[in-house]
XYZ file of C-alpha atoms in Angstrom:
688
model
C -10.918 -8.481 26.297
C -12.674 -10.619 23.738
C -15.367 -9.274 21.483
C -17.808 -11.981 22.634
C -17.416 -10.838 26.231
C -18.104 -7.279 25.123
C -21.289 -8.387 23.360
C -22.514 -10.136 26.540
C -21.797 -7.109 28.687
C -23.563 -4.814 26.207
C -26.723 -6.922 26.280
C -26.598 -7.117 30.070
C -26.207 -3.362 30.526
C -29.010 -2.689 28.088
C -31.394 -4.973 29.983
C -30.491 -3.411 33.332
C -31.060 0.106 32.033
C -34.517 -0.803 30.789
C -35.558 -2.497 34.042
C -34.356 0.421 36.147
C -36.184 2.914 33.965
C -39.517 1.088 34.078
C -40.096 2.162 37.646
C -39.659 5.867 36.971
C -41.582 6.552 33.760
C -45.160 6.404 32.565
C -46.838 3.520 30.733
C -46.484 5.302 27.397
C -42.819 5.871 28.020
C -42.329 2.228 28.927
C -43.717 1.208 25.569
C -41.327 3.596 23.888
C -38.356 2.213 25.835
C -39.223 -1.429 25.292
C -40.059 -1.006 21.614
C -37.658 -1.878 18.810
C -34.700 0.537 18.517
C -34.364 2.780 15.507
C -31.656 2.319 12.877
C -29.736 5.339 14.169
C -29.959 4.079 17.779
C -28.643 0.639 16.787
C -25.817 2.157 14.772
C -24.906 4.464 17.671
C -24.965 1.552 20.122
C -22.644 -0.432 17.847
C -20.267 2.534 17.714
C -20.284 2.999 21.516
C -19.726 -0.690 22.198
C -16.783 -0.629 19.790
C -15.381 2.408 21.618
C -15.692 0.500 24.912
C -13.686 -2.393 23.476
C -10.956 -0.127 22.097
C -10.855 1.930 25.332
C -10.038 -1.152 27.403
C -6.870 -1.694 25.360
C -5.534 1.761 26.342
C -3.011 1.302 29.166
C -4.586 4.080 31.338
C -7.629 2.584 33.159
C -9.308 5.961 33.616
C -10.043 6.050 29.878
C -12.135 2.883 30.012
C -13.922 4.125 33.139
C -14.710 7.442 31.449
C -16.091 5.734 28.335
C -18.299 3.459 30.450
C -19.608 6.520 32.293
C -20.289 8.165 28.938
C -22.293 5.129 27.783
C -24.419 5.242 30.949
C -24.942 8.963 30.499
C -26.064 8.521 26.894
C -28.604 5.913 28.022
C -29.961 8.382 30.593
C -30.210 11.098 27.923
C -32.145 8.662 25.736
C -34.616 8.097 28.580
C -34.928 11.816 29.363
C -35.810 13.003 25.864
C -39.338 13.963 26.883
C -38.203 15.646 30.115
C -36.084 18.410 28.619
C -35.296 19.726 25.145
C -31.511 19.620 25.273
C -31.194 15.905 26.037
C -30.294 15.031 22.430
C -27.687 17.798 22.266
C -26.114 16.595 25.515
C -26.141 12.994 24.245
C -24.365 13.933 20.991
C -21.827 16.058 22.917
C -20.961 13.111 25.180
C -20.695 10.728 22.225
C -18.394 13.131 20.345
C -16.168 13.612 23.377
C -15.868 9.817 23.826
C -14.868 9.419 20.169
C -12.167 12.113 20.474
C -10.853 10.593 23.702
C -10.523 7.016 22.410
C -9.162 7.919 18.967
C -6.577 10.249 20.460
C -5.161 7.650 22.845
C -5.649 4.373 20.947
C -2.316 2.691 20.293
C -0.298 4.992 22.568
C 1.937 3.436 25.229
C 1.317 4.651 28.765
C 4.653 6.530 28.746
C 3.334 8.891 26.049
C 0.276 9.911 28.100
C 1.371 13.086 29.923
C 0.496 13.882 33.528
C -1.574 16.871 32.458
C -3.571 14.701 30.065
C -4.137 12.145 32.813
C -5.484 14.932 35.043
C -7.791 16.066 32.231
C -9.149 12.523 31.865
C -9.725 12.225 35.619
C -11.489 15.598 35.566
C -13.655 14.291 32.724
C -14.637 11.341 34.922
C -15.751 13.745 37.644
C -17.689 15.862 35.134
C -19.514 12.841 33.753
C -20.319 11.625 37.277
C -21.649 15.089 38.171
C -23.833 15.210 35.039
C -25.089 11.670 35.665
C -26.215 12.628 39.193
C -27.977 15.780 37.945
C -29.867 13.962 35.204
C -30.804 11.088 37.519
C -32.285 13.582 39.983
C -34.321 15.139 37.167
C -35.611 11.739 36.014
C -36.738 10.913 39.557
C -38.962 14.027 39.720
C -42.704 13.602 39.510
C -44.162 14.605 36.140
C -45.848 17.636 37.745
C -42.506 18.766 39.175
C -40.888 18.273 35.794
C -43.422 20.694 34.313
C -43.119 23.198 37.168
C -39.336 23.199 37.195
C -38.801 22.899 33.457
C -36.711 26.098 33.211
C -34.596 25.094 36.194
C -34.006 21.679 34.677
C -33.002 23.207 31.343
C -30.542 25.502 33.140
C -29.040 22.464 34.879
C -28.605 20.733 31.539
C -27.042 23.904 30.099
C -24.469 23.841 32.920
C -23.735 20.224 32.054
C -23.105 21.217 28.427
C -20.687 23.953 29.517
C -18.744 21.505 31.677
C -18.410 19.178 28.693
C -17.204 22.069 26.512
C -14.444 22.711 29.036
C -13.377 19.069 28.938
C -13.386 19.000 25.146
C -11.127 22.064 24.896
C -8.571 20.349 27.157
C -7.749 17.703 24.562
C -5.239 18.959 21.990
C -5.586 15.907 19.806
C -9.162 16.536 18.587
C -7.800 17.402 15.161
C -7.069 13.696 14.689
C -10.755 12.849 14.341
C -10.619 13.552 10.601
C -7.568 11.395 10.084
C -8.421 8.909 7.325
C -6.392 6.084 8.790
C -8.170 6.336 12.148
C -11.523 6.326 10.370
C -10.566 3.213 8.449
C -9.458 1.449 11.645
C -12.723 2.447 13.285
C -14.656 1.070 10.309
C -12.798 -2.243 10.601
C -13.610 -2.442 14.330
C -17.282 -1.749 13.627
C -17.368 -4.362 10.871
C -15.849 -6.938 13.236
C -18.390 -6.068 15.905
C -21.169 -6.271 13.316
C -20.155 -9.778 12.291
C -20.357 -10.933 15.903
C -23.776 -9.361 16.373
C -24.933 -10.971 13.162
C -24.058 -14.403 14.570
C -26.136 -13.582 17.670
C -29.005 -11.877 15.870
C -28.987 -13.896 12.663
C -32.476 -12.886 11.585
C -32.187 -9.144 12.352
C -31.976 -7.492 8.939
C -32.388 -4.071 10.511
C -28.954 -4.317 12.130
C -27.335 -5.148 8.792
C -28.783 -2.017 7.178
C -27.605 0.087 10.121
C -24.014 -1.081 9.794
C -24.103 -0.459 6.047
C -25.168 3.120 6.801
C -22.130 3.537 9.063
C -19.869 2.190 6.310
C -21.431 4.643 3.863
C -20.721 7.525 6.261
C -17.090 6.455 6.607
C -16.686 6.236 2.837
C -18.060 9.771 2.484
C -15.442 11.025 4.919
C -12.594 9.099 3.324
C -12.456 8.982 -0.504
C -9.193 7.018 -0.338
C -11.037 4.243 1.491
C -13.700 4.162 -1.220
C -11.027 3.796 -3.883
C -9.289 0.964 -2.012
C -12.569 -0.961 -1.642
C -13.219 -0.723 -5.371
C -9.721 -1.900 -6.231
C -10.039 -5.219 -4.380
C -11.912 -6.986 -7.174
C -9.544 -9.371 -8.945
C -9.674 -11.142 -12.266
C -7.744 -14.187 -13.515
C -4.571 -13.162 -15.326
C -2.603 -14.853 -18.082
C 0.918 -13.978 -19.256
C 1.225 -12.446 -22.724
C 1.771 -15.026 -25.448
C 4.926 -14.870 -27.513
C 4.362 -13.458 -30.997
C 6.905 -16.004 -32.283
C 4.853 -19.197 -32.327
C 5.069 -21.491 -35.356
C 4.621 -25.171 -36.137
C 2.044 -25.899 -33.425
C -1.324 -25.174 -35.103
C -2.340 -28.811 -35.525
C -1.231 -29.670 -31.993
C -3.169 -26.737 -30.498
C -6.355 -27.627 -32.407
C -6.198 -31.265 -31.296
C -5.593 -30.346 -27.653
C -8.453 -27.831 -27.695
C -10.816 -30.549 -28.942
C -9.675 -32.825 -26.111
C -10.531 -30.119 -23.583
C -14.024 -29.655 -25.035
C -15.581 -33.127 -25.340
C -19.313 -33.624 -25.799
C -21.133 -32.685 -22.592
C -22.745 -36.105 -22.351
C -19.327 -37.820 -22.479
C -17.568 -36.225 -19.512
C -17.603 -33.058 -17.444
C -13.872 -33.168 -16.658
C -10.654 -33.490 -18.652
C -7.137 -33.971 -17.261
C -4.470 -33.073 -19.812
C -0.703 -33.412 -19.242
C 1.764 -31.669 -21.582
C 5.096 -33.375 -20.953
C 8.611 -33.211 -22.376
C 12.105 -31.873 -21.847
C 12.930 -28.278 -21.031
C 12.747 -25.704 -23.801
C 10.257 -27.582 -26.006
C 7.599 -24.865 -25.691
C 5.160 -26.608 -23.338
C 4.028 -23.359 -21.718
C 3.563 -21.583 -25.063
C 1.492 -24.488 -26.378
C -0.617 -24.616 -23.209
C -1.338 -20.870 -23.332
C -2.334 -21.159 -26.982
C -4.716 -23.997 -26.115
C -6.489 -22.177 -23.260
C -6.988 -19.169 -25.563
C -8.411 -21.290 -28.401
C -11.934 -20.330 -29.473
C -13.403 -23.732 -28.572
C -11.955 -23.485 -25.066
C -13.173 -19.905 -24.656
C -16.719 -20.936 -25.565
C -16.755 -23.751 -22.994
C -14.909 -22.155 -20.062
C -15.204 -18.406 -20.681
C -13.756 -16.319 -17.841
C -13.380 -19.404 -15.627
C -9.861 -20.138 -16.892
C -6.957 -19.813 -14.455
C -3.181 -19.833 -14.961
C -1.094 -20.965 -11.968
C 2.683 -20.317 -12.396
C 4.157 -23.138 -10.299
C 7.832 -22.401 -10.970
C 7.905 -20.144 -7.883
C 6.355 -22.808 -5.635
C 9.527 -23.867 -3.831
C 7.517 -25.137 -0.856
C 4.040 -26.549 -0.314
C 2.912 -23.407 1.523
C 4.113 -21.228 -1.358
C 2.206 -23.466 -3.789
C -0.965 -22.894 -1.761
C -0.380 -19.129 -1.707
C 0.186 -19.026 -5.472
C -2.912 -21.159 -6.081
C -4.941 -18.923 -3.751
C -3.911 -15.751 -5.608
C -4.228 -17.236 -9.102
C -7.757 -18.517 -8.430
C -8.792 -15.104 -7.013
C -10.079 -16.719 -3.816
C -11.966 -14.312 -1.539
C -12.483 -16.484 1.546
C -9.998 -15.622 4.340
C -9.943 -17.920 7.361
C -6.172 -18.340 7.547
C -6.477 -21.976 6.397
C -5.420 -21.486 2.784
C -6.159 -25.005 1.515
C -9.622 -25.068 3.097
C -10.377 -21.621 1.651
C -9.442 -22.804 -1.852
C -11.427 -26.045 -1.744
C -14.464 -24.455 -0.093
C -14.742 -21.781 -2.750
C -14.223 -24.240 -5.617
C -16.793 -26.752 -4.375
C -20.249 -26.579 -6.007
C -23.222 -25.189 -4.052
C -24.557 -27.736 -1.577
C -26.856 -30.189 -3.327
C -26.749 -28.229 -6.584
C -23.872 -29.578 -8.733
C -25.673 -28.414 -11.878
C -24.996 -24.806 -10.844
C -21.232 -25.391 -10.904
C -19.561 -23.562 -13.820
C -17.084 -25.306 -16.136
C -13.609 -24.236 -15.016
C -10.124 -24.824 -16.415
C -6.969 -24.805 -14.318
C -3.525 -24.555 -15.976
C -0.776 -25.690 -13.581
C 2.297 -24.442 -15.422
C 5.789 -25.862 -14.680
C 4.311 -28.297 -12.195
C 7.631 -30.134 -11.870
C 8.808 -27.544 -9.320
C 6.314 -28.405 -6.546
C 6.123 -32.053 -7.625
C 9.830 -32.591 -6.991
C 9.707 -31.158 -3.462
C 10.256 -33.288 -0.372
C 6.565 -32.688 0.412
C 5.437 -34.605 -2.701
C 2.740 -36.488 -0.791
C 1.065 -33.235 0.218
C 1.269 -31.962 -3.365
C -0.243 -35.209 -4.659
C -3.069 -35.005 -2.124
C -3.794 -31.433 -3.199
C -3.882 -32.435 -6.863
C -6.263 -35.322 -6.150
C -8.570 -33.050 -4.165
C -8.681 -30.609 -7.076
C -9.423 -33.450 -9.484
C -12.384 -34.525 -7.334
C -14.144 -31.179 -7.795
C -16.916 -31.511 -10.367
C -16.600 -29.654 -13.685
C -13.003 -28.635 -12.938
C -10.635 -29.605 -15.779
C -6.868 -29.472 -15.297
C -3.960 -28.926 -17.682
C -0.407 -29.376 -16.414
C 2.950 -28.708 -18.049
C 5.935 -30.643 -16.677
C 9.525 -31.495 -17.497
C 8.789 -35.200 -17.278
C 7.829 -38.279 -19.266
C 5.028 -39.420 -16.936
C 2.153 -37.480 -15.319
C 2.309 -36.911 -11.557
C -0.500 -39.272 -10.437
C -2.126 -42.526 -11.514
C -5.328 -40.801 -12.591
C -6.555 -41.036 -16.169
C -4.586 -38.312 -17.944
C -4.667 -37.327 -21.595
C -0.894 -37.343 -22.209
C 0.780 -35.269 -24.914
C 4.563 -35.442 -25.276
C 5.690 -32.132 -26.767
C 8.239 -32.758 -29.512
C 10.502 -30.257 -31.319
C 8.910 -28.318 -34.164
C 9.776 -29.301 -37.738
C 12.637 -27.789 -39.742
C 10.470 -25.222 -41.520
C 9.026 -23.882 -38.257
C 12.505 -23.872 -36.686
C 13.822 -21.712 -39.513
C 10.903 -19.273 -39.172
C 11.468 -18.991 -35.427
C 15.215 -18.450 -35.825
C 14.879 -15.856 -38.574
C 12.240 -13.982 -36.566
C 14.753 -13.648 -33.759
C 17.764 -13.005 -36.048
C 16.367 -11.443 -39.272
C 19.791 -11.186 -40.984
C 20.377 -14.944 -40.892
C 20.711 -16.807 -44.215
C 17.774 -19.193 -44.652
C 19.748 -21.444 -47.000
C 22.590 -21.900 -44.495
C 20.125 -22.774 -41.769
C 18.538 -25.572 -43.809
C 21.967 -27.065 -44.528
C 22.842 -27.004 -40.835
C 19.538 -28.624 -39.866
C 19.997 -31.371 -42.469
C 23.513 -32.308 -41.321
C 23.681 -31.613 -37.581
C 21.234 -34.194 -36.250
C 20.627 -34.603 -32.526
C 22.560 -37.895 -32.655
C 25.627 -36.209 -34.086
C 25.417 -33.346 -31.617
C 25.265 -35.903 -28.796
C 28.302 -37.765 -30.159
C 30.262 -34.517 -30.448
C 29.313 -33.635 -26.891
C 30.647 -36.961 -25.646
C 33.863 -36.522 -27.570
C 34.434 -33.245 -25.703
C 34.455 -35.075 -22.411
C 31.407 -34.373 -20.194
C 29.141 -37.403 -20.243
C 26.073 -35.245 -19.712
C 23.476 -37.870 -20.575
C 24.870 -40.731 -18.486
C 22.800 -41.734 -15.465
C 25.073 -42.497 -12.529
C 24.317 -44.388 -9.328
C 23.080 -41.255 -7.552
C 19.900 -41.110 -9.638
C 18.088 -38.702 -11.888
C 19.760 -35.485 -10.783
C 23.093 -36.527 -12.317
C 22.029 -35.507 -15.818
C 20.569 -32.216 -14.616
C 23.650 -31.321 -12.586
C 26.005 -32.065 -15.466
C 23.865 -30.008 -17.819
C 24.106 -27.012 -15.499
C 27.814 -27.609 -14.929
C 28.327 -27.458 -18.682
C 27.203 -23.830 -18.593
C 28.995 -22.875 -15.376
C 32.379 -24.558 -15.872
C 33.045 -23.270 -19.391
C 33.517 -19.819 -20.894
C 32.204 -17.216 -20.532
C 31.255 -18.156 -16.938
C 34.665 -19.620 -16.122
C 36.280 -16.281 -17.053
C 33.929 -14.097 -14.998
C 34.182 -14.293 -11.214
C 31.611 -11.473 -10.964
C 29.040 -13.544 -12.866
C 29.578 -16.537 -10.574
C 29.329 -14.369 -7.431
C 26.133 -12.762 -8.710
C 24.671 -16.182 -9.555
C 25.456 -17.352 -6.002
C 23.628 -14.296 -4.667
C 20.578 -14.685 -6.926
C 20.212 -18.321 -5.857
C 18.734 -17.098 -2.559
C 15.737 -15.459 -4.296
C 12.872 -17.809 -5.272
C 10.911 -15.019 -6.993
C 11.963 -12.492 -9.670
C 14.013 -9.587 -8.321
C 13.610 -6.059 -9.758
C 16.749 -4.691 -11.404
C 16.618 -1.490 -9.357
C 16.436 -3.437 -6.091
C 19.340 -5.620 -7.167
C 21.537 -2.599 -7.866
C 20.445 -0.468 -4.916
C 20.325 -3.005 -2.094
C 21.718 -6.448 -2.781
C 24.809 -6.410 -5.034
C 28.093 -5.532 -3.271
C 30.125 -2.713 -4.795
C 32.910 -5.166 -5.616
C 30.718 -6.838 -8.290
C 30.372 -5.328 -11.771
C 26.643 -5.909 -12.118
C 26.253 -4.972 -15.803
C 28.959 -7.369 -16.986
C 27.821 -10.133 -14.645
C 24.182 -9.936 -15.785
C 25.282 -9.946 -19.426
C 27.307 -13.148 -18.938
C 24.497 -14.869 -17.042
C 22.023 -13.924 -19.757
C 24.265 -15.249 -22.534
C 24.635 -18.594 -20.770
C 20.847 -18.831 -20.096
C 21.450 -19.268 -16.380
C 19.022 -16.449 -15.580
C 15.725 -15.310 -17.026
C 15.698 -11.598 -17.810
C 12.794 -9.258 -18.441
C 12.834 -5.493 -18.756
C 12.023 -5.222 -15.065
C 13.337 -8.350 -13.314
C 16.011 -11.040 -13.127
C 15.249 -14.618 -12.063
C 17.102 -17.930 -11.586
C 14.971 -21.021 -12.230
C 14.598 -23.411 -9.258
C 16.733 -26.252 -10.636
C 19.706 -23.899 -11.113
C 19.131 -22.348 -7.690
C 19.218 -25.794 -6.104
C 22.423 -26.713 -7.925
C 24.197 -23.506 -6.861
C 23.234 -23.816 -3.195
C 24.358 -27.462 -3.050
C 27.569 -27.196 -5.086
C 29.079 -23.870 -4.004
C 32.007 -24.087 -1.597
C 30.788 -23.614 1.969
C 33.016 -20.597 2.855
C 31.802 -18.711 -0.236
C 28.189 -19.745 0.361
C 28.346 -18.756 4.039
C 29.662 -15.291 3.183
C 26.924 -14.754 0.583
C 24.252 -16.055 2.940
C 25.379 -13.712 5.736
C 25.301 -10.753 3.329
C 21.783 -11.642 2.127
C 20.473 -12.072 5.686
C 21.994 -8.754 6.768
C 20.492 -6.784 3.863
C 17.090 -8.435 4.291
C 16.943 -7.511 7.987
C 18.004 -3.958 7.185
C 15.307 -3.510 4.507
C 12.542 -4.876 6.712
C 13.682 -2.634 9.562
C 13.436 0.399 7.257
C 9.881 -0.515 6.186
C 8.273 -1.711 9.434
C 5.728 1.082 9.862
C 2.229 0.391 11.180
C -1.221 1.320 9.836
C -1.718 5.022 10.480
C 1.938 5.975 9.990
C 2.674 8.370 7.147
C 4.932 5.868 5.389
C 2.724 2.796 5.886
C 1.181 2.697 2.402
C 4.590 2.931 0.706
C 6.174 0.456 3.130
C 3.347 -2.048 2.635
C 3.725 -1.846 -1.157
C 7.498 -2.368 -0.889
C 7.190 -5.477 1.295
C 4.362 -6.878 -0.839
C 6.487 -6.559 -3.975
C 9.157 -8.838 -2.490
C 7.248 -10.769 0.187
C 8.102 -14.196 -1.261
C 11.820 -13.376 -1.343
C 11.848 -11.828 2.142
C 10.044 -14.819 3.630
C 12.358 -17.307 1.914
C 15.478 -15.488 3.153
C 14.239 -15.187 6.735
C 13.203 -18.847 6.797
C 16.641 -19.780 5.445
C 18.186 -17.887 8.364
C 16.087 -19.741 10.951
C 15.487 -23.200 9.486
C 18.523 -24.885 11.026
C 17.793 -26.132 14.593
C 21.178 -24.867 15.831
C 21.084 -21.580 13.914
C 22.419 -18.577 15.824
C 19.396 -16.277 15.645
C 20.256 -12.627 16.230
C 17.813 -9.954 17.504
C 17.864 -8.481 13.983
C 16.583 -11.758 12.524
C 13.868 -11.960 15.191
C 12.848 -8.372 14.469
C 12.641 -9.139 10.740
C 10.478 -12.207 11.416
C 8.161 -10.123 13.581
C 7.954 -7.322 10.994
C 6.973 -9.787 8.273
C 4.438 -11.459 10.599
C 2.735 -8.125 11.349
C 2.749 -7.324 7.623
C 0.835 -10.538 6.911
C -1.538 -9.773 9.780
C -2.415 -6.390 8.243
C -2.669 -7.605 4.623
C -3.925 -11.212 4.493
C -3.871 -12.982 7.877
C -2.384 -16.481 7.869
C -0.785 -18.375 10.708
C 2.256 -20.253 9.340
C 4.862 -17.493 9.625
C 3.774 -16.057 12.979
C 3.790 -19.547 14.520
C 7.314 -20.062 13.142
C 8.321 -16.685 14.596
C 7.013 -17.707 18.017
C 8.867 -21.037 17.825
C 12.161 -19.333 16.915
C 11.778 -16.788 19.727
C 11.217 -19.600 22.237
C 14.288 -21.522 21.034
C 16.360 -18.330 21.224
C 15.183 -17.818 24.834
C 14.345 -14.218 23.979
C 11.492 -13.223 26.311
C 10.869 -9.881 24.611
C 10.308 -11.315 21.129
C 8.394 -14.290 22.502
C 5.919 -11.898 24.141
C 5.643 -9.778 20.993
C 5.111 -12.912 18.883
C 2.314 -14.005 21.214
C 0.685 -10.579 20.828
C 0.947 -10.764 17.033
C -0.536 -14.264 16.931
C -3.373 -13.128 19.229
C -4.239 -10.343 16.787
C -4.021 -12.826 13.897
C -6.424 -15.272 15.577
C -8.787 -12.405 16.397
C -8.892 -11.269 12.758
C -9.588 -14.865 11.727
C -12.536 -14.998 14.187
C -10.843 -17.721 16.246
C -11.645 -16.004 19.533
C -10.726 -18.766 21.995
C -7.187 -18.969 20.631
C -6.990 -15.164 20.549
C -7.929 -14.927 24.235
C -5.380 -17.600 25.143
C -2.569 -15.914 23.201
C -3.302 -12.399 24.474
C -3.308 -13.721 28.050
C 0.089 -15.356 27.491
C 1.424 -12.167 25.919
C 0.133 -10.111 28.846
C 1.818 -12.400 31.374
C 5.101 -12.469 29.461
C 5.180 -8.692 29.055
C 4.758 -8.349 32.818
C 7.618 -10.782 33.421
C 9.788 -9.020 30.870
C 9.153 -5.501 32.202
C 9.523 -6.636 35.798
């Protein structure tokens, strides 16, 4: 049932209760009933309406009926406050019992609700009906009779309290009320309900304060929730600069001045640092954005976007979203980014000066979706007071806009010697100068050609010929040619677009037949992987070469192994919010979400791919993970499409349910209602 429908029903019931009560109370009481509700009353009503919504999702209808009866009973108690002293106590007892009932059964399948518990719930319905009749009879009494029979009325209420105590003792799950996860879920439901009420009662500030009081209560009960709320604030991050950085001072100073022109000249600068790989474009760019002049102009509004992991347009958007610390969450990542970067409406002067560093931009630029990437770049360039710096392995900038172009050249001989001796302190400085004076790039190129591989010749197949031959030079010669383990490990790593932790590589991914230590050492020596203390990574251009050039039987075997391990890991970490292992499982999936998504998409991208139930389960696990962390629609829609093509009714229904929850969290209620209806119908067909 949609939240909007619940809001309508809540208003309707409230109006009916007031009209019915007008005929049975005095003029003074009518004024009290029709007056504005107190903060505590509004907060309690929000809580009860939320409980009604949650109760209707429990697959035992008697629960929803009981909660509705409890809501009516609480309204009667509110009206009868002046008739007997224990009305408030009875009201709080009913509210507490409703909370225990819903929290204990929320999320349980009907098979787990025992017959004895069903009987207890049905008995609770009868008790609430009995109490409702008793209190209604009391309210219908004339005021004189209320005074005369006050003691008798109080005794009747006392009997009602005892009946409720008996019902409460029947539920063994009351201990779950203090469970922190349940409290957090309840807080999320109340916040969602509050947002809907805010749209209806836009000018009611009293309601906002009431909901904030409920949130404060929940935080007091759950310190872990308080800590998680505080930890959500994010700040732009930059990688640490290398301490070995020589020969670029003049370049850095000149580039910093270009980024900080006179304010009356221009409010935007577009700077492209271009050149071949290994020239130090990233190091120079990081030095520029940390220059004092740049700090004074842009301050904390400087953002580093590592584009080397952006192996698809959607991944580029995700990386941009995280790097810019965007807070808006509608599920439309591009719209969220642009909306938050745009200046306040009609007030461009309030826009801060911001600097965006798109590092290694050649990765997304060389994708098949180049038009989408170009459109994104142009939209960013149209945002006032947003300056952009890009680094690319290229000789031309990516668009026809007016770029300040800087081709990064090699450092001079003196700086080269300082860099080399910093890395290898025992090296003879004199010998290095002699080598630099004699071994010119031209001679090195001639020697390379004499050895055979024409690595710099452009063939008919275009620009990738030079790149492929450069990579082949490392792969086809020692030490790679003498190490089958290194080649097998490189084939395996080519399936991971993001850095992979060493411990994960050893524990989960590498077969026992591969000597990992030797293989990693060879790959490091040939510069085919990037190693840190914690991770190993293959750059995109090498990954692409390996996937395209490896023999199909070998590639198919590696791919099957990767898919199998990925499905197994996701199956081991597919817990839900509230499970004991959920926090640890969420952290594990988050740490490798990019890799898991890439592998699962690889397994399902081919139209004729044979999709196993394990692959479908992995897709669904990852979709639910995104639903519970940062809702976005791309993966769950892909999951639904794959399930339909596989003609798997079970996973199609579960995918519909997941997408319904995703739309609901994104406040797209019409789509949520449509998807949950489809899921409901398909589950009925599937279960017979």
